[in-house]
Amino acid sequence: MSTKIAEIFDSMSYGPAPEQSDYVTDWLARHEGGFDLFIDGQWQAPEGTRNSLESRNPATGDLLASIAIAGPADIDKAVAAAKKAYPKWSGLSGHERARHLYALARLIQKNSRFLAVLESMDNGKPIRESRDIDIPLVARHFYHHAGWAQLMEQDLPIMSLWAWWGRSFRGISLC
């Protein structure tokens, strides 16, 4: 994107658009159109027969990616990994947890154009909705929860924050 503004005015052609899909398409091609399961901090092929979900661009019908579907053994591995990670995560202070969540929010913001184009290609919605609403809302959710994590160790006037929420840890959830 080294086109100079004067050159664009001279040729009266369109300049490069920040929402071009070329870089997203190239990124998908580098992953050979497929994604395995992310378990215990690494990408892993599913156990046994590989079942996958195809993600297609609804505007063109083009295959964007093939996404692995977890089977029972994969779910067991994911639960075991979460149980292994839980003591370390639960041992972090609220401030330390907030630092991780804030970092995720900033990473989402830094890559928001890329994520917006990818989201629009995946579900067919206008780029304006992905760019101006969906992706900023994702970052905002991380900022929101980071703020609560920072307050986790402070006491409210009468009761602790956990008592105020009325919740306790119930276990691992898979999405």
Short mmCIF file of N, CA and C in Angstrom, two decimals:
data_model
loop_
_atom_site.label_atom_id
_atom_site.label_comp_id
_atom_site.label_asym_id
_atom_site.label_seq_id
_atom_site.Cartn_x
_atom_site.Cartn_y
_atom_site.Cartn_z
N MET A 1 0.83 -1.18 0.00
CA MET A 1 0.00 0.00 0.00
C MET A 1 0.87 1.25 0.00
N SER A 2 1.70 1.37 -0.99
CA SER A 2 2.59 2.52 -1.06
C SER A 2 2.11 3.53 -2.10
N THR A 3 0.85 3.44 -2.51
CA THR A 3 0.29 4.37 -3.48
C THR A 3 0.22 5.76 -2.85
N LYS A 4 0.71 6.76 -3.58
CA LYS A 4 0.68 8.13 -3.08
C LYS A 4 -0.62 8.79 -3.50
N ILE A 5 -1.09 9.68 -2.68
CA ILE A 5 -2.37 10.35 -2.94
C ILE A 5 -2.32 11.09 -4.26
N ALA A 6 -1.22 11.75 -4.56
CA ALA A 6 -1.10 12.48 -5.83
C ALA A 6 -1.27 11.54 -7.02
N GLU A 7 -0.72 10.32 -6.92
CA GLU A 7 -0.87 9.34 -8.00
C GLU A 7 -2.33 8.94 -8.18
N ILE A 8 -3.05 8.81 -7.08
CA ILE A 8 -4.47 8.45 -7.16
C ILE A 8 -5.24 9.56 -7.86
N PHE A 9 -4.96 10.82 -7.49
CA PHE A 9 -5.66 11.94 -8.14
C PHE A 9 -5.31 12.03 -9.61
N ASP A 10 -4.05 11.75 -9.96
CA ASP A 10 -3.65 11.79 -11.37
C ASP A 10 -4.37 10.73 -12.19
N SER A 11 -4.50 9.54 -11.64
CA SER A 11 -5.12 8.45 -12.40
C SER A 11 -6.63 8.39 -12.20
N MET A 12 -7.12 9.05 -11.14
CA MET A 12 -8.54 9.04 -10.77
C MET A 12 -9.06 7.61 -10.55
N SER A 13 -8.18 6.74 -10.09
CA SER A 13 -8.60 5.39 -9.73
C SER A 13 -8.78 5.32 -8.23
N TYR A 14 -9.39 4.26 -7.80
CA TYR A 14 -9.59 4.08 -6.37
C TYR A 14 -8.27 3.70 -5.71
N GLY A 15 -8.06 4.20 -4.52
CA GLY A 15 -6.90 3.82 -3.73
C GLY A 15 -7.17 2.50 -3.03
N PRO A 16 -6.18 1.97 -2.36
CA PRO A 16 -6.38 0.70 -1.64
C PRO A 16 -7.38 0.89 -0.50
N ALA A 17 -8.25 -0.08 -0.34
CA ALA A 17 -9.26 -0.03 0.72
C ALA A 17 -8.76 -0.83 1.92
N PRO A 18 -8.92 -0.28 3.13
CA PRO A 18 -8.47 -1.04 4.31
C PRO A 18 -9.28 -2.31 4.54
N GLU A 19 -10.45 -2.40 3.91
CA GLU A 19 -11.29 -3.58 4.09
C GLU A 19 -11.15 -4.59 2.95
N GLN A 20 -10.08 -4.51 2.18
CA GLN A 20 -9.87 -5.49 1.13
C GLN A 20 -9.71 -6.87 1.74
N SER A 21 -10.18 -7.87 1.03
CA SER A 21 -10.14 -9.23 1.58
C SER A 21 -8.87 -9.99 1.21
N ASP A 22 -8.00 -9.40 0.42
CA ASP A 22 -6.81 -10.11 -0.05
C ASP A 22 -5.97 -10.67 1.09
N TYR A 23 -5.69 -9.85 2.10
CA TYR A 23 -4.82 -10.31 3.19
C TYR A 23 -5.50 -11.38 4.03
N VAL A 24 -6.83 -11.35 4.14
CA VAL A 24 -7.54 -12.40 4.87
C VAL A 24 -7.52 -13.69 4.05
N THR A 25 -7.75 -13.58 2.76
CA THR A 25 -7.72 -14.75 1.89
C THR A 25 -6.32 -15.38 1.89
N ASP A 26 -5.29 -14.55 1.86
CA ASP A 26 -3.91 -15.06 1.92
C ASP A 26 -3.66 -15.78 3.24
N TRP A 27 -4.14 -15.21 4.34
CA TRP A 27 -3.97 -15.83 5.66
C TRP A 27 -4.67 -17.19 5.71
N LEU A 28 -5.88 -17.25 5.19
CA LEU A 28 -6.60 -18.53 5.15
C LEU A 28 -5.85 -19.55 4.29
N ALA A 29 -5.31 -19.10 3.16
CA ALA A 29 -4.56 -20.00 2.28
C ALA A 29 -3.31 -20.55 2.98
N ARG A 30 -2.66 -19.73 3.80
CA ARG A 30 -1.48 -20.21 4.53
C ARG A 30 -1.85 -21.30 5.53
N HIS A 31 -3.09 -21.34 5.96
CA HIS A 31 -3.56 -22.40 6.86
C HIS A 31 -4.18 -23.55 6.06
N GLU A 32 -3.93 -23.54 4.77
CA GLU A 32 -4.42 -24.58 3.87
C GLU A 32 -5.91 -24.80 4.04
N GLY A 33 -6.61 -23.74 4.35
CA GLY A 33 -8.07 -23.80 4.42
C GLY A 33 -8.63 -24.58 5.59
N GLY A 34 -7.80 -24.95 6.55
CA GLY A 34 -8.32 -25.75 7.65
C GLY A 34 -7.73 -25.41 8.99
N PHE A 35 -8.50 -25.69 10.02
CA PHE A 35 -8.06 -25.45 11.39
C PHE A 35 -8.38 -26.66 12.25
N ASP A 36 -7.38 -27.08 13.02
CA ASP A 36 -7.59 -28.18 13.97
C ASP A 36 -8.16 -27.62 15.26
N LEU A 37 -8.11 -28.41 16.32
CA LEU A 37 -8.62 -28.02 17.62
C LEU A 37 -7.50 -27.36 18.42
N PHE A 38 -7.82 -26.31 19.16
CA PHE A 38 -6.83 -25.65 20.01
C PHE A 38 -7.05 -26.13 21.43
N ILE A 39 -6.16 -27.04 21.87
CA ILE A 39 -6.28 -27.67 23.19
C ILE A 39 -4.93 -27.59 23.88
N ASP A 40 -4.94 -27.17 25.12
CA ASP A 40 -3.73 -27.11 25.95
C ASP A 40 -2.63 -26.27 25.31
N GLY A 41 -3.03 -25.14 24.72
CA GLY A 41 -2.07 -24.20 24.17
C GLY A 41 -1.48 -24.56 22.82
N GLN A 42 -2.04 -25.56 22.15
CA GLN A 42 -1.51 -25.92 20.83
C GLN A 42 -2.61 -26.46 19.92
N TRP A 43 -2.36 -26.34 18.62
CA TRP A 43 -3.29 -26.89 17.64
C TRP A 43 -3.08 -28.39 17.55
N GLN A 44 -4.18 -29.14 17.61
CA GLN A 44 -4.11 -30.60 17.59
C GLN A 44 -5.17 -31.15 16.64
N ALA A 45 -4.78 -32.18 15.90
CA ALA A 45 -5.76 -32.87 15.06
C ALA A 45 -6.72 -33.63 15.96
N PRO A 46 -7.98 -33.73 15.56
CA PRO A 46 -8.94 -34.48 16.39
C PRO A 46 -8.59 -35.96 16.44
N GLU A 47 -8.98 -36.60 17.54
CA GLU A 47 -8.78 -38.04 17.70
C GLU A 47 -9.71 -38.79 16.74
N GLY A 48 -9.23 -39.90 16.21
CA GLY A 48 -10.07 -40.75 15.37
C GLY A 48 -10.39 -40.11 14.03
N THR A 49 -11.59 -40.40 13.54
CA THR A 49 -12.03 -39.89 12.25
C THR A 49 -12.21 -38.38 12.32
N ARG A 50 -11.68 -37.70 11.33
CA ARG A 50 -11.79 -36.23 11.31
C ARG A 50 -13.14 -35.83 10.72
N ASN A 51 -13.95 -35.23 11.56
CA ASN A 51 -15.17 -34.60 11.10
C ASN A 51 -14.93 -33.10 11.10
N SER A 52 -15.46 -32.43 10.10
CA SER A 52 -15.22 -30.99 10.05
C SER A 52 -16.45 -30.24 9.56
N LEU A 53 -16.44 -28.98 9.88
CA LEU A 53 -17.49 -28.06 9.47
C LEU A 53 -16.89 -27.16 8.41
N GLU A 54 -17.58 -26.99 7.31
CA GLU A 54 -17.08 -26.11 6.26
C GLU A 54 -17.63 -24.71 6.47
N SER A 55 -16.74 -23.75 6.45
CA SER A 55 -17.14 -22.34 6.50
C SER A 55 -17.06 -21.80 5.08
N ARG A 56 -18.19 -21.33 4.57
CA ARG A 56 -18.25 -20.82 3.20
C ARG A 56 -18.67 -19.36 3.19
N ASN A 57 -18.12 -18.62 2.26
CA ASN A 57 -18.52 -17.23 2.07
C ASN A 57 -19.92 -17.24 1.47
N PRO A 58 -20.93 -16.74 2.17
CA PRO A 58 -22.29 -16.81 1.65
C PRO A 58 -22.50 -15.99 0.38
N ALA A 59 -21.65 -14.99 0.13
CA ALA A 59 -21.80 -14.18 -1.07
C ALA A 59 -21.31 -14.90 -2.32
N THR A 60 -20.28 -15.74 -2.17
CA THR A 60 -19.68 -16.39 -3.33
C THR A 60 -19.80 -17.91 -3.31
N GLY A 61 -20.04 -18.47 -2.14
CA GLY A 61 -20.05 -19.92 -1.99
C GLY A 61 -18.67 -20.52 -1.87
N ASP A 62 -17.63 -19.69 -1.93
CA ASP A 62 -16.25 -20.19 -1.83
C ASP A 62 -15.98 -20.75 -0.44
N LEU A 63 -15.22 -21.84 -0.41
CA LEU A 63 -14.81 -22.43 0.86
C LEU A 63 -13.76 -21.53 1.51
N LEU A 64 -14.03 -21.09 2.73
CA LEU A 64 -13.06 -20.28 3.47
C LEU A 64 -12.14 -21.17 4.28
N ALA A 65 -12.73 -22.11 5.02
CA ALA A 65 -11.93 -22.97 5.88
C ALA A 65 -12.73 -24.20 6.26
N SER A 66 -12.01 -25.23 6.62
CA SER A 66 -12.59 -26.45 7.17
C SER A 66 -12.18 -26.48 8.64
N ILE A 67 -13.17 -26.55 9.52
CA ILE A 67 -12.91 -26.44 10.95
C ILE A 67 -13.20 -27.78 11.61
N ALA A 68 -12.21 -28.33 12.30
CA ALA A 68 -12.34 -29.64 12.95
C ALA A 68 -13.43 -29.61 14.01
N ILE A 69 -14.17 -30.70 14.09
CA ILE A 69 -15.20 -30.87 15.12
C ILE A 69 -14.66 -31.84 16.16
N ALA A 70 -14.77 -31.44 17.42
CA ALA A 70 -14.25 -32.27 18.52
C ALA A 70 -15.18 -33.45 18.78
N GLY A 71 -14.57 -34.60 19.03
CA GLY A 71 -15.30 -35.78 19.46
C GLY A 71 -15.16 -35.95 20.96
N PRO A 72 -15.75 -37.01 21.52
CA PRO A 72 -15.68 -37.23 22.97
C PRO A 72 -14.26 -37.27 23.53
N ALA A 73 -13.32 -37.91 22.83
CA ALA A 73 -11.94 -37.97 23.32
C ALA A 73 -11.30 -36.58 23.33
N ASP A 74 -11.63 -35.77 22.33
CA ASP A 74 -11.09 -34.41 22.27
C ASP A 74 -11.65 -33.56 23.41
N ILE A 75 -12.91 -33.75 23.70
CA ILE A 75 -13.55 -33.01 24.79
C ILE A 75 -12.90 -33.40 26.12
N ASP A 76 -12.63 -34.69 26.28
CA ASP A 76 -11.95 -35.15 27.50
C ASP A 76 -10.57 -34.50 27.64
N LYS A 77 -9.83 -34.40 26.51
CA LYS A 77 -8.52 -33.76 26.54
C LYS A 77 -8.64 -32.27 26.89
N ALA A 78 -9.65 -31.62 26.33
CA ALA A 78 -9.85 -30.19 26.61
C ALA A 78 -10.20 -29.96 28.07
N VAL A 79 -11.05 -30.82 28.62
CA VAL A 79 -11.42 -30.70 30.04
C VAL A 79 -10.20 -30.94 30.92
N ALA A 80 -9.40 -31.96 30.59
CA ALA A 80 -8.18 -32.24 31.37
C ALA A 80 -7.22 -31.06 31.31
N ALA A 81 -7.08 -30.45 30.13
CA ALA A 81 -6.19 -29.29 29.99
C ALA A 81 -6.71 -28.11 30.81
N ALA A 82 -8.01 -27.91 30.81
CA ALA A 82 -8.60 -26.81 31.59
C ALA A 82 -8.42 -27.04 33.08
N LYS A 83 -8.59 -28.29 33.51
CA LYS A 83 -8.40 -28.61 34.93
C LYS A 83 -6.94 -28.41 35.34
N LYS A 84 -6.03 -28.73 34.42
CA LYS A 84 -4.60 -28.56 34.70
C LYS A 84 -4.25 -27.06 34.80
N ALA A 85 -4.88 -26.24 33.97
CA ALA A 85 -4.58 -24.80 33.95
C ALA A 85 -5.29 -24.04 35.06
N TYR A 86 -6.37 -24.59 35.57
CA TYR A 86 -7.18 -23.85 36.53
C TYR A 86 -6.44 -23.43 37.80
N PRO A 87 -5.63 -24.28 38.43
CA PRO A 87 -4.95 -23.84 39.65
C PRO A 87 -4.05 -22.61 39.43
N LYS A 88 -3.36 -22.59 38.30
CA LYS A 88 -2.49 -21.44 38.02
C LYS A 88 -3.33 -20.18 37.81
N TRP A 89 -4.40 -20.29 37.01
CA TRP A 89 -5.27 -19.14 36.74
C TRP A 89 -5.94 -18.66 38.03
N SER A 90 -6.45 -19.58 38.81
CA SER A 90 -7.16 -19.18 40.04
C SER A 90 -6.20 -18.62 41.08
N GLY A 91 -4.91 -18.93 40.95
CA GLY A 91 -3.92 -18.39 41.86
C GLY A 91 -3.49 -16.97 41.53
N LEU A 92 -3.87 -16.50 40.34
CA LEU A 92 -3.52 -15.13 39.95
C LEU A 92 -4.38 -14.13 40.72
N SER A 93 -3.80 -13.00 41.01
CA SER A 93 -4.58 -11.94 41.64
C SER A 93 -5.54 -11.35 40.61
N GLY A 94 -6.50 -10.60 41.08
CA GLY A 94 -7.43 -9.94 40.17
C GLY A 94 -6.70 -9.01 39.21
N HIS A 95 -5.69 -8.32 39.72
CA HIS A 95 -4.91 -7.42 38.87
C HIS A 95 -4.19 -8.19 37.77
N GLU A 96 -3.60 -9.34 38.12
CA GLU A 96 -2.90 -10.15 37.11
C GLU A 96 -3.88 -10.69 36.07
N ARG A 97 -5.04 -11.13 36.50
CA ARG A 97 -6.05 -11.60 35.54
C ARG A 97 -6.47 -10.46 34.62
N ALA A 98 -6.67 -9.29 35.20
CA ALA A 98 -7.06 -8.13 34.40
C ALA A 98 -6.01 -7.81 33.34
N ARG A 99 -4.73 -7.93 33.70
CA ARG A 99 -3.67 -7.67 32.71
C ARG A 99 -3.81 -8.58 31.50
N HIS A 100 -4.12 -9.86 31.73
CA HIS A 100 -4.29 -10.79 30.61
C HIS A 100 -5.51 -10.41 29.77
N LEU A 101 -6.60 -10.08 30.43
CA LEU A 101 -7.83 -9.72 29.70
C LEU A 101 -7.67 -8.41 28.95
N TYR A 102 -7.00 -7.43 29.55
CA TYR A 102 -6.72 -6.17 28.86
C TYR A 102 -5.83 -6.42 27.64
N ALA A 103 -4.86 -7.30 27.77
CA ALA A 103 -3.97 -7.62 26.64
C ALA A 103 -4.76 -8.24 25.49
N LEU A 104 -5.70 -9.12 25.81
CA LEU A 104 -6.55 -9.70 24.77
C LEU A 104 -7.38 -8.62 24.09
N ALA A 105 -7.95 -7.72 24.87
CA ALA A 105 -8.75 -6.64 24.30
C ALA A 105 -7.92 -5.78 23.35
N ARG A 106 -6.70 -5.45 23.76
CA ARG A 106 -5.83 -4.63 22.90
C ARG A 106 -5.43 -5.39 21.63
N LEU A 107 -5.21 -6.69 21.75
CA LEU A 107 -4.86 -7.50 20.58
C LEU A 107 -6.03 -7.54 19.59
N ILE A 108 -7.23 -7.65 20.10
CA ILE A 108 -8.42 -7.62 19.23
C ILE A 108 -8.53 -6.26 18.55
N GLN A 109 -8.31 -5.18 19.30
CA GLN A 109 -8.37 -3.85 18.70
C GLN A 109 -7.28 -3.67 17.64
N LYS A 110 -6.09 -4.14 17.92
CA LYS A 110 -4.98 -4.00 16.98
C LYS A 110 -5.29 -4.71 15.66
N ASN A 111 -5.97 -5.83 15.73
CA ASN A 111 -6.29 -6.62 14.53
C ASN A 111 -7.75 -6.48 14.12
N SER A 112 -8.38 -5.39 14.50
CA SER A 112 -9.82 -5.26 14.27
C SER A 112 -10.20 -5.24 12.79
N ARG A 113 -9.42 -4.60 11.95
CA ARG A 113 -9.74 -4.58 10.51
C ARG A 113 -9.71 -6.00 9.94
N PHE A 114 -8.67 -6.73 10.26
CA PHE A 114 -8.55 -8.11 9.79
C PHE A 114 -9.73 -8.94 10.28
N LEU A 115 -10.04 -8.86 11.57
CA LEU A 115 -11.13 -9.64 12.14
C LEU A 115 -12.48 -9.25 11.55
N ALA A 116 -12.67 -7.96 11.27
CA ALA A 116 -13.93 -7.50 10.68
C ALA A 116 -14.11 -8.06 9.27
N VAL A 117 -13.06 -8.05 8.48
CA VAL A 117 -13.14 -8.60 7.13
C VAL A 117 -13.40 -10.10 7.19
N LEU A 118 -12.69 -10.80 8.06
CA LEU A 118 -12.89 -12.25 8.22
C LEU A 118 -14.33 -12.55 8.64
N GLU A 119 -14.84 -11.80 9.60
CA GLU A 119 -16.22 -12.01 10.07
C GLU A 119 -17.23 -11.75 8.96
N SER A 120 -17.02 -10.70 8.18
CA SER A 120 -17.94 -10.40 7.08
C SER A 120 -17.88 -11.47 6.00
N MET A 121 -16.68 -11.97 5.73
CA MET A 121 -16.56 -13.04 4.74
C MET A 121 -17.24 -14.31 5.23
N ASP A 122 -17.16 -14.58 6.53
CA ASP A 122 -17.70 -15.81 7.10
C ASP A 122 -19.23 -15.79 7.17
N ASN A 123 -19.82 -14.65 7.49
CA ASN A 123 -21.28 -14.66 7.68
C ASN A 123 -22.05 -13.80 6.70
N GLY A 124 -21.37 -13.06 5.84
CA GLY A 124 -22.06 -12.33 4.79
C GLY A 124 -22.63 -10.98 5.19
N LYS A 125 -22.40 -10.55 6.39
CA LYS A 125 -22.95 -9.25 6.80
C LYS A 125 -22.10 -8.12 6.25
N PRO A 126 -22.67 -6.92 6.16
CA PRO A 126 -21.89 -5.78 5.66
C PRO A 126 -20.68 -5.50 6.54
N ILE A 127 -19.60 -5.07 5.91
CA ILE A 127 -18.36 -4.80 6.64
C ILE A 127 -18.59 -3.75 7.71
N ARG A 128 -19.48 -2.80 7.46
CA ARG A 128 -19.75 -1.75 8.44
C ARG A 128 -20.21 -2.32 9.76
N GLU A 129 -21.05 -3.35 9.73
CA GLU A 129 -21.53 -3.95 10.98
C GLU A 129 -20.41 -4.67 11.71
N SER A 130 -19.61 -5.42 10.98
CA SER A 130 -18.49 -6.13 11.62
C SER A 130 -17.45 -5.15 12.16
N ARG A 131 -17.11 -4.16 11.34
CA ARG A 131 -16.06 -3.20 11.69
C ARG A 131 -16.47 -2.25 12.81
N ASP A 132 -17.72 -1.76 12.76
CA ASP A 132 -18.15 -0.72 13.70
C ASP A 132 -18.91 -1.23 14.91
N ILE A 133 -19.41 -2.47 14.85
CA ILE A 133 -20.23 -2.97 15.95
C ILE A 133 -19.64 -4.26 16.53
N ASP A 134 -19.58 -5.31 15.74
CA ASP A 134 -19.25 -6.64 16.26
C ASP A 134 -17.86 -6.72 16.90
N ILE A 135 -16.84 -6.37 16.15
CA ILE A 135 -15.47 -6.52 16.65
C ILE A 135 -15.19 -5.55 17.81
N PRO A 136 -15.60 -4.28 17.72
CA PRO A 136 -15.41 -3.42 18.91
C PRO A 136 -16.15 -3.94 20.14
N LEU A 137 -17.29 -4.57 19.93
CA LEU A 137 -18.04 -5.12 21.06
C LEU A 137 -17.29 -6.29 21.70
N VAL A 138 -16.62 -7.10 20.89
CA VAL A 138 -15.80 -8.19 21.43
C VAL A 138 -14.71 -7.61 22.34
N ALA A 139 -14.00 -6.61 21.84
CA ALA A 139 -12.95 -5.97 22.65
C ALA A 139 -13.55 -5.37 23.91
N ARG A 140 -14.71 -4.75 23.78
CA ARG A 140 -15.36 -4.11 24.93
C ARG A 140 -15.72 -5.13 26.01
N HIS A 141 -16.14 -6.33 25.59
CA HIS A 141 -16.44 -7.38 26.57
C HIS A 141 -15.20 -7.75 27.37
N PHE A 142 -14.06 -7.86 26.70
CA PHE A 142 -12.82 -8.17 27.43
C PHE A 142 -12.45 -7.04 28.38
N TYR A 143 -12.60 -5.79 27.95
CA TYR A 143 -12.34 -4.66 28.85
C TYR A 143 -13.28 -4.70 30.05
N HIS A 144 -14.54 -5.00 29.81
CA HIS A 144 -15.53 -5.06 30.89
C HIS A 144 -15.13 -6.11 31.94
N HIS A 145 -14.82 -7.30 31.49
CA HIS A 145 -14.47 -8.37 32.43
C HIS A 145 -13.12 -8.13 33.09
N ALA A 146 -12.21 -7.45 32.39
CA ALA A 146 -10.94 -7.08 33.02
C ALA A 146 -11.18 -6.11 34.16
N GLY A 147 -12.10 -5.19 33.96
CA GLY A 147 -12.45 -4.25 35.03
C GLY A 147 -13.00 -4.96 36.25
N TRP A 148 -13.86 -5.95 36.03
CA TRP A 148 -14.40 -6.72 37.15
C TRP A 148 -13.30 -7.54 37.83
N ALA A 149 -12.38 -8.05 37.04
CA ALA A 149 -11.28 -8.83 37.63
C ALA A 149 -10.45 -7.95 38.57
N GLN A 150 -10.25 -6.70 38.19
CA GLN A 150 -9.49 -5.79 39.06
C GLN A 150 -10.21 -5.54 40.37
N LEU A 151 -11.54 -5.54 40.33
CA LEU A 151 -12.32 -5.28 41.55
C LEU A 151 -12.51 -6.52 42.40
N MET A 152 -12.12 -7.67 41.88
CA MET A 152 -12.41 -8.94 42.53
C MET A 152 -11.92 -9.00 43.98
N GLU A 153 -10.79 -8.40 44.26
CA GLU A 153 -10.21 -8.52 45.61
C GLU A 153 -10.64 -7.40 46.55
N GLN A 154 -11.34 -6.42 46.03
CA GLN A 154 -11.78 -5.32 46.88
C GLN A 154 -13.09 -5.70 47.55
N ASP A 155 -13.30 -5.17 48.71
CA ASP A 155 -14.55 -5.42 49.42
C ASP A 155 -15.53 -4.29 49.17
N LEU A 156 -16.77 -4.65 49.00
CA LEU A 156 -17.84 -3.66 48.97
C LEU A 156 -18.15 -3.29 50.42
N PRO A 157 -18.87 -2.23 50.67
CA PRO A 157 -19.09 -1.79 52.05
C PRO A 157 -19.58 -2.87 53.01
N ILE A 158 -20.48 -3.73 52.57
CA ILE A 158 -21.06 -4.69 53.51
C ILE A 158 -20.57 -6.11 53.26
N MET A 159 -20.39 -6.46 52.00
CA MET A 159 -20.06 -7.85 51.68
C MET A 159 -19.00 -7.90 50.60
N SER A 160 -18.40 -9.04 50.45
CA SER A 160 -17.39 -9.18 49.41
C SER A 160 -18.06 -9.22 48.04
N LEU A 161 -17.27 -8.97 47.02
CA LEU A 161 -17.79 -8.97 45.66
C LEU A 161 -18.36 -10.33 45.29
N TRP A 162 -17.71 -11.41 45.73
CA TRP A 162 -18.21 -12.74 45.40
C TRP A 162 -19.56 -12.99 46.04
N ALA A 163 -19.74 -12.54 47.27
CA ALA A 163 -21.04 -12.70 47.92
C ALA A 163 -22.09 -11.85 47.23
N TRP A 164 -21.68 -10.66 46.78
CA TRP A 164 -22.60 -9.78 46.07
C TRP A 164 -23.06 -10.43 44.77
N TRP A 165 -22.12 -11.06 44.07
CA TRP A 165 -22.48 -11.75 42.83
C TRP A 165 -23.32 -12.98 43.13
N GLY A 166 -23.07 -13.59 44.28
CA GLY A 166 -23.81 -14.80 44.64
C GLY A 166 -23.42 -16.00 43.79
N ARG A 167 -22.18 -16.01 43.31
CA ARG A 167 -21.75 -17.10 42.44
C ARG A 167 -20.46 -17.70 42.97
N SER A 168 -20.26 -18.94 42.61
CA SER A 168 -18.99 -19.59 42.92
C SER A 168 -18.60 -20.46 41.74
N PHE A 169 -17.37 -20.91 41.74
CA PHE A 169 -16.87 -21.74 40.66
C PHE A 169 -17.65 -23.05 40.60
N ARG A 170 -18.13 -23.39 39.42
CA ARG A 170 -18.91 -24.62 39.24
C ARG A 170 -18.17 -25.68 38.43
N GLY A 171 -17.17 -25.30 37.69
CA GLY A 171 -16.45 -26.28 36.89
C GLY A 171 -16.07 -25.73 35.53
N ILE A 172 -15.71 -26.63 34.65
CA ILE A 172 -15.24 -26.28 33.32
C ILE A 172 -16.43 -26.24 32.37
N SER A 173 -16.44 -25.28 31.46
CA SER A 173 -17.47 -25.27 30.42
C SER A 173 -16.79 -25.30 29.06
N LEU A 174 -17.40 -25.96 28.11
CA LEU A 174 -16.86 -26.05 26.76
C LEU A 174 -17.79 -25.34 25.81
N CYS A 175 -17.20 -24.64 24.86
CA CYS A 175 -18.00 -23.93 23.85
C CYS A 175 -17.61 -24.41 22.47
#
